[in-house]
Amino acid sequence: MHRATLSVLAEELASHGYVVALLDHAHESFGTDFPRRSGSGTRTLTCAACDRVEQAPDDAGEKKVLARAARNRAADISFVVDELTGGTPHATGPRPRDYAPLIDTRRIGAAGHSLGGNAAAVAAGTDRRIRAAADLDGTFFAPVPRAGTGRPLLLLGTEDGHTPRAEDTTWLRQWHRQRGWKRWLTVTGTGHLSFTDLPVLGARLGVTDPTAPLSGERSRRITTGYVTAFFDHHLRTLPRPLLDAPTPTNPEVTFHRP
């Protein structure tokens, strides 16, 4: 999906003082624009990886492609951190280095939805600068490298797909490998896309998903509230009791400690 589908989360984090970079992964999302070297216009890349997944011969082959994509995306995250904290200036457009004075390199986190969540967690294991990672309903096709299992990890997902008894066993496997701070939360009434902007946009249009009845407003509040609290606690060392236990104001959220 396009990076714009996480605008609500990005805006919330920015409103709390974070510098936020949204990533499109070349050939892995729809409508990724790059400026042409000639300086005239842009070229738009399509999702070649989507075709690669569909062409996989079986389920094992599909998972192998997705694992490779998660690791590639983790490398993309590191590349963007490089560019924003002192990359090579470009001849045209905003220079990544211009943002370097705004960024505290000791307080960098990564969050992502679906495969992006897997990539964020992998990045915490391959890049020492990524101090904390949040996975929003993303299967762990690629396990987190051992170096990252001591980093704080937030798992926030659907009740149907990501409880300890769910068909997707990758969360349970990763949970037991994690040696550092960790939280495993599921949200009643959500679907896979509930942690993106789509429920918020759908509510504005009067469209709801009968399989994910939680309102767009509640989806927004829960996603932004818990992810922001997570980064506040681990990147800014602020106390955030929201992460400690269930709260009456968020009855949809279940804490799992398998």
Backbone as numpy.savetxt, mean C-alpha at the origin, in Angstrom:
# Nx Ny Nz CAx CAy CAz Cx Cy Cz
-4.00 -0.90 -10.77 -4.83 0.30 -10.77 -3.96 1.55 -10.77
-4.55 2.64 -11.17 -3.84 3.91 -11.26 -3.58 4.47 -9.86
-2.48 5.20 -9.73 -2.10 5.74 -8.42 -3.17 6.67 -7.84
-3.98 7.29 -8.69 -4.98 8.24 -8.21 -6.03 7.58 -7.32
-6.15 6.25 -7.38 -7.17 5.58 -6.58 -6.81 5.50 -5.10
-5.65 6.04 -4.73 -5.28 6.16 -3.31 -5.16 7.63 -2.90
-5.89 8.51 -3.61 -5.79 9.94 -3.33 -6.31 10.30 -1.94
-7.38 9.64 -1.49 -7.95 9.97 -0.18 -6.93 9.71 0.93
-6.26 8.56 0.87 -5.24 8.25 1.87 -4.07 9.21 1.77
-3.65 9.52 0.55 -2.52 10.44 0.36 -2.85 11.82 0.93
-4.05 12.31 0.66 -4.44 13.63 1.15 -4.50 13.66 2.67
-5.00 12.57 3.27 -5.08 12.51 4.73 -3.68 12.54 5.35
-2.76 11.74 4.81 -1.40 11.73 5.34 -0.73 13.10 5.15
-0.94 13.71 3.99 -0.35 15.03 3.74 -0.89 16.07 4.72
-2.16 15.93 5.09 -2.76 16.89 6.01 -2.18 16.77 7.42
-1.52 15.65 7.69 -0.85 15.45 8.97 0.64 15.79 8.90
1.07 16.35 7.78 2.45 16.81 7.67 3.39 15.87 6.96
2.89 14.79 6.42 3.76 13.85 5.70 3.98 14.31 4.27
5.19 14.06 3.76 5.46 14.19 2.33 5.03 12.86 1.70
4.13 12.92 0.73 3.55 11.69 0.17 3.86 11.60 -1.32
4.36 10.46 -1.74 4.58 10.19 -3.16 3.72 9.00 -3.56
2.88 9.20 -4.56 2.07 8.11 -5.11 2.77 7.55 -6.33
2.83 6.21 -6.42 3.59 5.57 -7.49 2.67 4.87 -8.49
2.95 5.06 -9.76 2.47 4.17 -10.81 3.67 3.33 -11.24
3.46 2.04 -11.41 4.56 1.15 -11.79 4.50 0.90 -13.29
5.55 1.29 -13.98 5.58 1.18 -15.44 5.26 -0.24 -15.89
4.32 -0.34 -16.84 3.88 -1.61 -17.42 3.08 -2.47 -16.45
2.77 -1.93 -15.25 2.01 -2.70 -14.27 0.74 -1.98 -13.82
0.44 -0.84 -14.39 -0.82 -0.15 -14.10 -1.31 0.48 -15.39
-2.58 0.85 -15.41 -3.17 1.40 -16.62 -2.95 2.91 -16.69
-2.53 3.39 -17.84 -2.42 4.83 -18.07 -1.26 5.49 -17.36
-0.07 4.89 -17.42 1.11 5.50 -16.82 1.79 6.40 -17.84
1.85 7.69 -17.54 2.40 8.66 -18.49 3.86 8.97 -18.18
4.67 9.04 -19.24 6.06 9.46 -19.13 6.30 10.56 -20.16
7.05 11.60 -19.79 7.39 12.63 -20.79 8.30 12.05 -21.85
8.07 12.44 -23.09 8.95 11.99 -24.17 10.31 12.69 -24.07
11.35 11.99 -24.47 12.69 12.56 -24.41 12.83 13.81 -25.27
12.02 13.86 -26.31 12.07 15.02 -27.19 11.45 16.26 -26.54
10.73 16.03 -25.43 10.07 17.15 -24.75 8.71 17.48 -25.30
8.26 16.76 -26.33 6.97 17.04 -26.94 5.94 15.99 -26.49
5.13 16.37 -25.52 4.05 15.49 -25.08 4.52 14.34 -24.20
3.64 13.35 -24.08 3.93 12.21 -23.22 3.63 10.92 -23.98
4.16 9.82 -23.44 3.81 8.51 -23.95 3.13 7.75 -22.81
2.08 7.03 -23.13 1.29 6.34 -22.12 1.51 4.84 -22.21
1.92 4.25 -21.09 2.17 2.82 -21.03 0.95 2.10 -20.48
0.65 0.94 -21.02 -0.48 0.15 -20.54 0.02 -0.94 -19.61
-0.91 -1.75 -19.10 -0.56 -2.77 -18.11 -0.18 -4.08 -18.80
1.07 -4.16 -19.23 1.54 -5.39 -19.86 1.55 -6.55 -18.87
1.81 -6.26 -17.60 1.86 -7.31 -16.59 0.49 -7.97 -16.41
-0.58 -7.21 -16.62 -1.93 -7.79 -16.51 -2.09 -8.91 -17.53
-1.61 -8.67 -18.75 -1.66 -9.71 -19.78 -0.79 -10.91 -19.39
0.37 -10.63 -18.80 1.28 -11.71 -18.41 0.62 -12.63 -17.37
-0.10 -12.03 -16.43 -0.79 -12.83 -15.42 -1.86 -13.71 -16.07
-2.64 -13.12 -16.98 -3.71 -13.87 -17.63 -3.16 -15.00 -18.50
-1.95 -14.84 -18.99 -1.35 -15.86 -19.86 -0.64 -16.96 -19.09
-0.56 -16.84 -17.77 0.10 -17.87 -16.97 -0.61 -19.20 -17.16
0.13 -20.30 -17.25 -0.49 -21.59 -17.58 -1.36 -22.16 -16.46
-1.08 -21.77 -15.22 -1.84 -22.32 -14.11 -1.73 -21.38 -12.91
-2.36 -21.77 -11.80 -2.36 -20.93 -10.61 -0.95 -20.70 -10.07
-0.14 -21.73 -10.09 1.24 -21.60 -9.62 2.02 -20.62 -10.48
1.80 -20.69 -11.80 2.48 -19.76 -12.69 2.03 -18.33 -12.47
0.75 -18.14 -12.20 0.22 -16.80 -11.94 0.83 -16.23 -10.67
0.93 -17.05 -9.63 1.51 -16.58 -8.38 2.98 -16.23 -8.54
3.68 -16.96 -9.39 5.09 -16.68 -9.64 5.26 -15.32 -10.31
4.38 -15.03 -11.29 4.43 -13.73 -11.97 4.15 -12.61 -10.97
3.15 -12.81 -10.10 2.78 -11.78 -9.13 3.87 -11.58 -8.09
4.55 -12.65 -7.70 5.66 -12.50 -6.75 6.78 -11.67 -7.36
7.08 -11.93 -8.63 8.11 -11.15 -9.31 7.70 -9.68 -9.40
6.42 -9.45 -9.68 5.93 -8.08 -9.78 6.03 -7.36 -8.44
5.73 -8.06 -7.34 5.83 -7.44 -6.02 7.27 -7.02 -5.72
8.22 -7.87 -6.08 9.62 -7.52 -5.84 10.06 -6.37 -6.75
9.57 -6.36 -7.99 9.88 -5.25 -8.88 9.34 -3.94 -8.33
8.13 -3.99 -7.79 7.52 -2.77 -7.24 8.29 -2.29 -6.02
8.78 -3.22 -5.22 9.60 -2.82 -4.07 10.84 -2.07 -4.55
11.43 -2.54 -5.65 12.58 -1.84 -6.23 12.19 -0.45 -6.73
10.98 -0.34 -7.30 10.47 0.97 -7.72 10.38 1.92 -6.53
9.89 1.41 -5.40 9.76 2.25 -4.20 11.13 2.80 -3.80
12.13 1.93 -3.80 13.48 2.37 -3.44 14.01 3.40 -4.43
13.72 3.20 -5.71 14.17 4.15 -6.73 13.56 5.53 -6.49
12.27 5.55 -6.16 11.60 6.84 -5.91 12.18 7.51 -4.67
12.47 6.73 -3.63 13.11 7.30 -2.45 14.47 7.90 -2.83
15.23 7.18 -3.65 16.51 7.71 -4.13 16.32 9.07 -4.80
15.36 9.13 -5.70 15.14 10.35 -6.48 14.68 11.51 -5.61
13.79 11.23 -4.67 13.23 12.30 -3.85 14.20 12.80 -2.79
15.16 11.98 -2.43 16.11 12.40 -1.39 17.46 12.82 -1.93
17.55 12.99 -3.24 18.81 13.47 -3.81 19.12 12.91 -5.15
18.08 12.67 -5.95 18.29 12.10 -7.27 18.86 13.10 -8.25
19.08 12.63 -9.46 19.66 13.47 -10.51 18.63 14.46 -11.03
18.93 15.75 -11.07 17.99 16.72 -11.61 17.67 16.43 -13.07
16.44 16.75 -13.47 16.01 16.53 -14.85 15.94 17.87 -15.58
16.08 17.79 -16.88 16.11 19.02 -17.67 14.76 19.70 -17.70
13.68 18.93 -17.67 12.34 19.51 -17.75 11.51 19.01 -16.59
10.53 19.81 -16.20 9.61 19.40 -15.15 10.22 19.54 -13.76
9.41 19.23 -12.73 9.91 19.32 -11.35 11.10 18.39 -11.15
12.09 18.86 -10.44 13.26 18.04 -10.16 13.05 17.30 -8.85
13.21 15.97 -8.83 13.01 15.24 -7.59 13.83 15.79 -6.43
15.03 16.28 -6.73 15.91 16.77 -5.67 15.31 17.98 -4.94
14.39 18.69 -5.59 13.79 19.86 -4.96 13.04 19.51 -3.68
12.62 18.24 -3.56 11.85 17.84 -2.39 12.74 17.35 -1.25
14.01 17.16 -1.51 14.90 16.56 -0.51 14.91 17.29 0.83
14.91 18.65 0.85 14.94 19.33 2.15 13.69 19.08 3.00
12.61 18.63 2.38 11.37 18.39 3.11 11.31 17.01 3.74
12.21 16.14 3.36 12.09 14.73 3.73 13.10 14.35 4.82
12.60 13.77 5.89 13.44 13.22 6.93 13.70 11.76 6.59
14.89 11.45 6.17 15.20 10.10 5.68 15.19 9.05 6.79
15.09 9.50 8.05 14.99 8.55 9.16 13.54 8.15 9.43
12.60 8.76 8.71 11.18 8.54 9.00 10.41 8.28 7.70
10.78 7.22 7.01 10.13 6.89 5.74 9.33 5.60 5.91
8.09 5.60 5.45 7.25 4.41 5.47 6.68 4.14 4.10
6.11 2.97 3.93 5.48 2.60 2.66 4.14 1.94 2.95
3.16 2.27 2.13 1.83 1.65 2.24 1.35 1.34 0.84
0.55 0.29 0.71 0.02 -0.04 -0.60 -1.21 -0.90 -0.50
-1.98 -0.91 -1.56 -3.19 -1.72 -1.64 -2.95 -2.91 -2.55
-3.46 -4.07 -2.18 -3.38 -5.28 -2.99 -1.91 -5.65 -3.23
-1.51 -5.81 -4.48 -0.10 -6.15 -4.75 0.83 -5.06 -4.25
0.35 -3.82 -4.24 1.15 -2.73 -3.70 1.43 -2.88 -2.22
0.50 -3.51 -1.49 0.74 -3.76 -0.08 1.82 -4.79 0.13
1.82 -5.84 -0.70 2.89 -6.82 -0.68 4.22 -6.13 -0.98
4.24 -5.26 -1.98 5.46 -4.56 -2.37 5.97 -3.66 -1.25
5.05 -2.97 -0.55 5.46 -2.09 0.54 6.17 -2.88 1.63
5.64 -4.05 1.96 6.25 -4.87 3.00 7.58 -5.44 2.55
7.68 -5.83 1.29 8.96 -6.33 0.76 10.00 -5.21 0.77
9.58 -4.00 0.44 10.50 -2.86 0.43 11.11 -2.63 1.81
10.33 -2.89 2.86 10.86 -2.74 4.22 11.94 -3.76 4.51
11.97 -4.84 3.74 12.99 -5.86 3.93 14.18 -5.74 3.00
14.06 -4.90 1.98 15.15 -4.73 1.02 15.80 -3.35 1.09
15.16 -2.43 1.79 15.65 -1.05 1.86 15.59 -0.60 3.31
16.74 -0.39 3.93 16.80 -0.05 5.35 16.12 1.29 5.65
15.92 2.11 4.63 15.28 3.41 4.87 13.78 3.28 5.08
13.18 2.19 4.64 11.74 1.98 4.82 11.54 1.43 6.22
11.08 2.26 7.14 11.04 1.89 8.55 9.76 1.21 8.99
8.69 1.31 8.19 7.41 0.70 8.55 6.59 0.51 7.28
5.74 -0.53 7.26 4.97 -0.84 6.05 3.54 -1.22 6.40
2.60 -0.77 5.58 1.19 -1.09 5.75 0.69 -1.80 4.49
0.06 -2.95 4.68 -0.48 -3.75 3.58 -2.00 -3.71 3.67
-2.63 -3.11 2.66 -4.08 -3.00 2.62 -4.64 -4.10 1.73
-5.03 -5.19 2.34 -5.70 -6.33 1.68 -4.87 -6.94 0.56
-3.56 -6.98 0.73 -2.69 -7.54 -0.29 -2.13 -8.90 0.09
-2.33 -9.89 -0.77 -1.77 -11.22 -0.57 -0.24 -11.16 -0.65
0.44 -11.96 0.18 1.90 -12.00 0.16 2.36 -13.04 -0.87
2.30 -12.66 -2.14 2.85 -13.53 -3.18 4.35 -13.66 -3.00
5.00 -12.55 -2.61 6.43 -12.56 -2.29 6.57 -12.37 -0.79
7.21 -13.28 -0.09 7.38 -13.12 1.35 8.31 -11.95 1.65
8.16 -11.39 2.84 9.03 -10.30 3.26 10.42 -10.88 3.57
11.49 -10.32 3.01 12.83 -10.80 3.34 13.08 -10.74 4.83
13.90 -11.63 5.32 14.13 -11.73 6.75 14.55 -10.39 7.36
15.31 -9.60 6.62 15.76 -8.31 7.14 14.60 -7.39 7.47
13.44 -7.63 6.86 12.29 -6.77 7.11 11.31 -7.30 8.13
11.53 -8.52 8.62 10.55 -9.10 9.54 10.59 -8.47 10.93
11.61 -7.65 11.19 11.64 -6.93 12.45 11.06 -5.54 12.36
10.67 -5.12 11.15 10.09 -3.79 10.95 8.59 -3.82 11.26
8.03 -2.72 11.77 6.60 -2.67 12.05 5.77 -2.95 10.80
4.72 -3.77 10.96 3.87 -4.15 9.84 2.41 -4.05 10.25
1.62 -3.32 9.47 0.18 -3.24 9.66 -0.51 -4.00 8.55
-1.36 -4.96 8.92 -2.20 -5.69 7.98 -3.63 -5.24 8.19
-4.24 -4.68 7.15 -5.61 -4.19 7.22 -6.37 -4.75 6.03
-7.36 -5.62 6.29 -8.00 -6.30 5.17 -9.46 -6.63 5.40
-9.99 -7.41 4.49 -11.41 -7.79 4.52 -11.63 -8.95 5.48
-12.84 -8.98 6.01 -13.19 -10.08 6.91 -13.33 -11.39 6.14
-13.86 -11.33 4.93 -14.04 -12.54 4.14 -12.72 -13.14 3.67
-11.78 -12.27 3.30 -10.58 -12.77 2.65 -9.35 -12.91 3.51
-9.33 -12.23 4.69 -8.06 -12.18 5.41 -8.17 -12.37 6.91
-9.10 -13.20 7.36 -9.04 -13.66 8.74 -8.05 -14.82 8.83
-7.65 -15.22 10.04 -6.72 -16.36 10.15 -7.28 -17.65 9.57
-8.59 -17.73 9.37 -9.20 -18.94 8.81 -9.51 -18.81 7.33
-9.11 -17.73 6.71 -9.44 -17.48 5.31 -8.64 -18.39 4.38
-9.12 -18.46 3.14 -8.45 -19.30 2.14 -7.04 -18.81 1.85
-6.84 -17.49 1.89 -5.51 -16.94 1.69 -4.70 -17.14 2.97
-3.77 -18.07 2.94 -2.98 -18.39 4.13 -1.68 -17.59 4.21
-1.46 -16.70 3.24 -0.18 -15.99 3.23 -0.07 -14.99 4.37
-1.21 -14.46 4.82 -1.14 -13.52 5.96 -0.73 -14.26 7.22
-1.31 -15.44 7.43 -0.97 -16.22 8.62 0.50 -16.60 8.61
1.00 -17.01 7.44 2.40 -17.39 7.32 3.32 -16.20 7.60
2.98 -15.04 7.02 3.82 -13.86 7.24 3.72 -13.38 8.69
2.55 -13.48 9.27 2.35 -13.07 10.66 3.31 -13.81 11.59
3.43 -15.10 11.40 4.29 -15.89 12.27 5.77 -15.65 11.99
6.10 -15.12 10.81 7.49 -14.80 10.50 7.90 -13.43 11.05
6.92 -12.57 11.33 7.22 -11.22 11.79 7.75 -11.24 13.22
8.90 -10.60 13.43 9.54 -10.57 14.74 9.34 -9.25 15.46
8.90 -8.21 14.73 8.73 -6.89 15.32 7.28 -6.58 15.63
7.00 -5.29 15.83 5.64 -4.82 16.09 4.75 -5.21 14.92
3.53 -5.69 15.21 2.62 -6.09 14.14 1.18 -5.99 14.62
0.30 -5.69 13.68 -1.14 -5.69 13.94 -1.84 -6.30 12.73
-2.85 -7.13 13.02 -3.65 -7.79 11.99 -5.10 -7.40 12.24
-5.64 -6.56 11.35 -6.99 -6.05 11.51 -7.83 -6.39 10.29
-9.07 -6.78 10.52 -10.02 -6.96 9.42 -11.24 -6.09 9.68
-11.93 -5.75 8.59 -13.04 -4.80 8.67 -14.29 -5.44 8.10
-15.33 -5.53 8.91 -16.60 -6.12 8.50 -17.25 -5.27 7.41
-17.84 -5.94 6.44 -18.60 -5.24 5.40 -17.77 -4.67 4.28
-16.50 -5.04 4.22 -15.63 -4.50 3.18 -15.36 -5.51 2.08
-14.97 -5.00 0.91 -14.49 -5.80 -0.20 -13.07 -5.38 -0.52
-12.49 -6.02 -1.50 -11.07 -5.78 -1.81 -10.80 -4.31 -2.12
-11.75 -3.61 -2.75 -11.52 -2.23 -3.16 -11.96 -1.22 -2.11
-12.44 -1.69 -0.96 -12.94 -0.78 0.07 -11.86 0.11 0.66
-10.59 -0.27 0.48 -9.49 0.49 1.07 -8.89 1.49 0.08
-9.58 1.67 -1.04 -9.19 2.65 -2.05 -10.24 3.76 -2.09
-10.13 4.64 -3.08 -11.09 5.75 -3.23 -12.44 5.31 -3.79
-12.53 4.10 -4.33 -13.73 3.73 -5.09 -15.02 3.77 -4.28
-15.05 3.30 -3.01 -16.30 3.43 -2.26 -16.70 4.89 -2.01
-15.72 5.75 -1.83 -16.00 7.17 -1.62 -16.60 7.78 -2.88
-16.00 7.48 -4.03 -16.51 7.99 -5.29 -17.88 7.39 -5.61
-18.04 6.08 -5.33 -19.32 5.44 -5.58 -20.44 6.05 -4.77
-20.15 6.39 -3.51 -21.18 7.00 -2.67 -21.63 8.34 -3.23
-20.70 9.09 -3.80 -21.07 10.38 -4.41 -21.99 10.20 -5.60
-21.87 9.05 -6.25 -22.69 8.76 -7.43 -23.93 7.94 -7.09
-24.09 7.62 -5.82 -25.22 6.80 -5.42 -25.07 5.33 -5.77
-23.83 4.87 -5.95 -23.57 3.49 -6.33 -22.94 2.76 -5.15
-23.48 1.60 -4.79 -22.91 0.79 -3.72 -22.69 -0.63 -4.22
-21.73 -1.30 -3.61 -21.44 -2.69 -3.93 -22.16 -3.57 -2.92
-23.16 -4.36 -3.35 -23.92 -5.17 -2.39 -23.06 -6.18 -1.65
-21.90 -6.54 -2.21 -21.03 -7.49 -1.52 -20.09 -6.80 -0.52
-20.09 -5.47 -0.53 -19.26 -4.70 0.40 -20.10 -3.54 0.92
-21.02 -3.81 1.84 -22.02 -2.81 2.24 -21.51 -1.67 3.11
-20.29 -1.76 3.64 -19.79 -0.66 4.47 -19.76 0.62 3.64
-20.27 1.70 4.20 -20.39 2.95 3.45 -19.02 3.50 3.05
-19.03 4.32 2.02 -17.80 4.95 1.58 -17.18 5.80 2.68
-18.03 6.50 3.45 -17.52 7.35 4.51 -16.84 6.53 5.61
-17.45 5.41 6.00 -16.83 4.58 7.02 -15.56 3.91 6.49
-15.58 3.48 5.22 -14.37 2.91 4.63 -13.24 3.92 4.66
-13.57 5.15 4.32 -12.55 6.21 4.32 -12.01 6.45 5.71
-12.89 6.60 6.67 -12.46 6.93 8.03 -11.60 5.81 8.64
-12.00 4.58 8.40 -11.25 3.46 8.98 -9.88 3.34 8.32
-9.84 3.38 7.00 -8.56 3.23 6.30 -7.60 4.35 6.66
-8.05 5.58 6.54 -7.15 6.70 6.82 -6.80 6.78 8.31
-7.77 6.46 9.17 -7.52 6.55 10.60 -6.46 5.58 11.08
-6.57 4.33 10.68 -5.62 3.32 11.15 -4.25 3.45 10.49
-4.23 3.77 9.20 -2.93 3.91 8.53 -2.18 5.13 9.06
-2.90 6.24 9.25 -2.25 7.43 9.80 -1.75 7.19 11.22
-2.56 6.52 12.04 -2.13 6.21 13.40 -0.88 5.33 13.39
-0.84 4.38 12.46 0.32 3.48 12.35 1.59 4.26 12.05
1.54 5.15 11.06 2.73 5.92 10.73 3.06 6.94 11.81
2.05 7.55 12.42 2.31 8.47 13.54 3.09 7.77 14.65
2.68 6.55 14.95 3.30 5.82 16.06 4.73 5.40 15.74
4.96 4.91 14.52 6.26 4.32 14.22 7.24 5.27 13.54
6.75 6.33 12.92 7.66 7.27 12.29 7.83 8.55 13.11
6.84 8.83 13.97 6.91 10.07 14.75 6.88 9.79 16.26
6.88 8.51 16.62 6.88 8.06 18.03 5.78 8.72 18.86
4.59 8.85 18.25 3.46 9.43 18.96 2.58 8.30 19.51
2.04 8.44 20.70 1.15 7.40 21.23 -0.16 7.37 20.44
-0.56 6.18 20.01 -1.81 6.03 19.26 -2.56 4.83 19.82
-3.39 5.04 20.87 -4.13 3.94 21.49 -5.06 3.21 20.53
-5.41 3.85 19.41 -6.27 3.21 18.42 -5.70 1.87 17.97
-4.38 1.74 18.01 -3.71 0.53 17.53 -3.60 -0.56 18.59
-4.01 -0.25 19.81 -3.79 -1.18 20.92 -4.89 -2.23 21.08
-6.13 -1.85 20.77 -7.26 -2.76 21.03 -8.50 -2.24 20.32
-9.55 -3.07 20.21 -10.81 -2.60 19.61 -11.35 -1.39 20.35
-12.06 -0.53 19.61 -12.65 0.67 20.20 -14.13 0.73 19.88
-14.96 1.29 20.77 -16.40 1.39 20.53 -16.74 2.22 19.30
-15.87 3.16 18.94 -16.15 4.01 17.77 -15.85 3.33 16.45
-15.19 2.18 16.50 -14.88 1.42 15.27 -15.30 -0.04 15.45
-16.61 -0.29 15.59 -17.06 -1.65 15.85 -16.82 -2.61 14.68
-16.56 -2.07 13.50 -16.35 -2.92 12.33 -14.97 -3.57 12.33
-14.06 -3.04 13.13 -12.66 -3.48 13.09 -12.40 -4.57 14.13
-11.87 -5.70 13.65 -11.53 -6.82 14.53 -10.01 -6.98 14.58
-9.48 -7.17 15.80 -8.06 -7.42 16.00 -7.84 -8.94 16.06
-6.86 -9.41 15.31 -6.54 -10.84 15.30 -5.15 -11.05 15.90
-5.05 -12.06 16.77 -3.76 -12.42 17.38 -3.62 -13.94 17.36
-3.48 -14.53 16.18 -3.41 -15.99 16.09 -2.14 -16.56 16.72
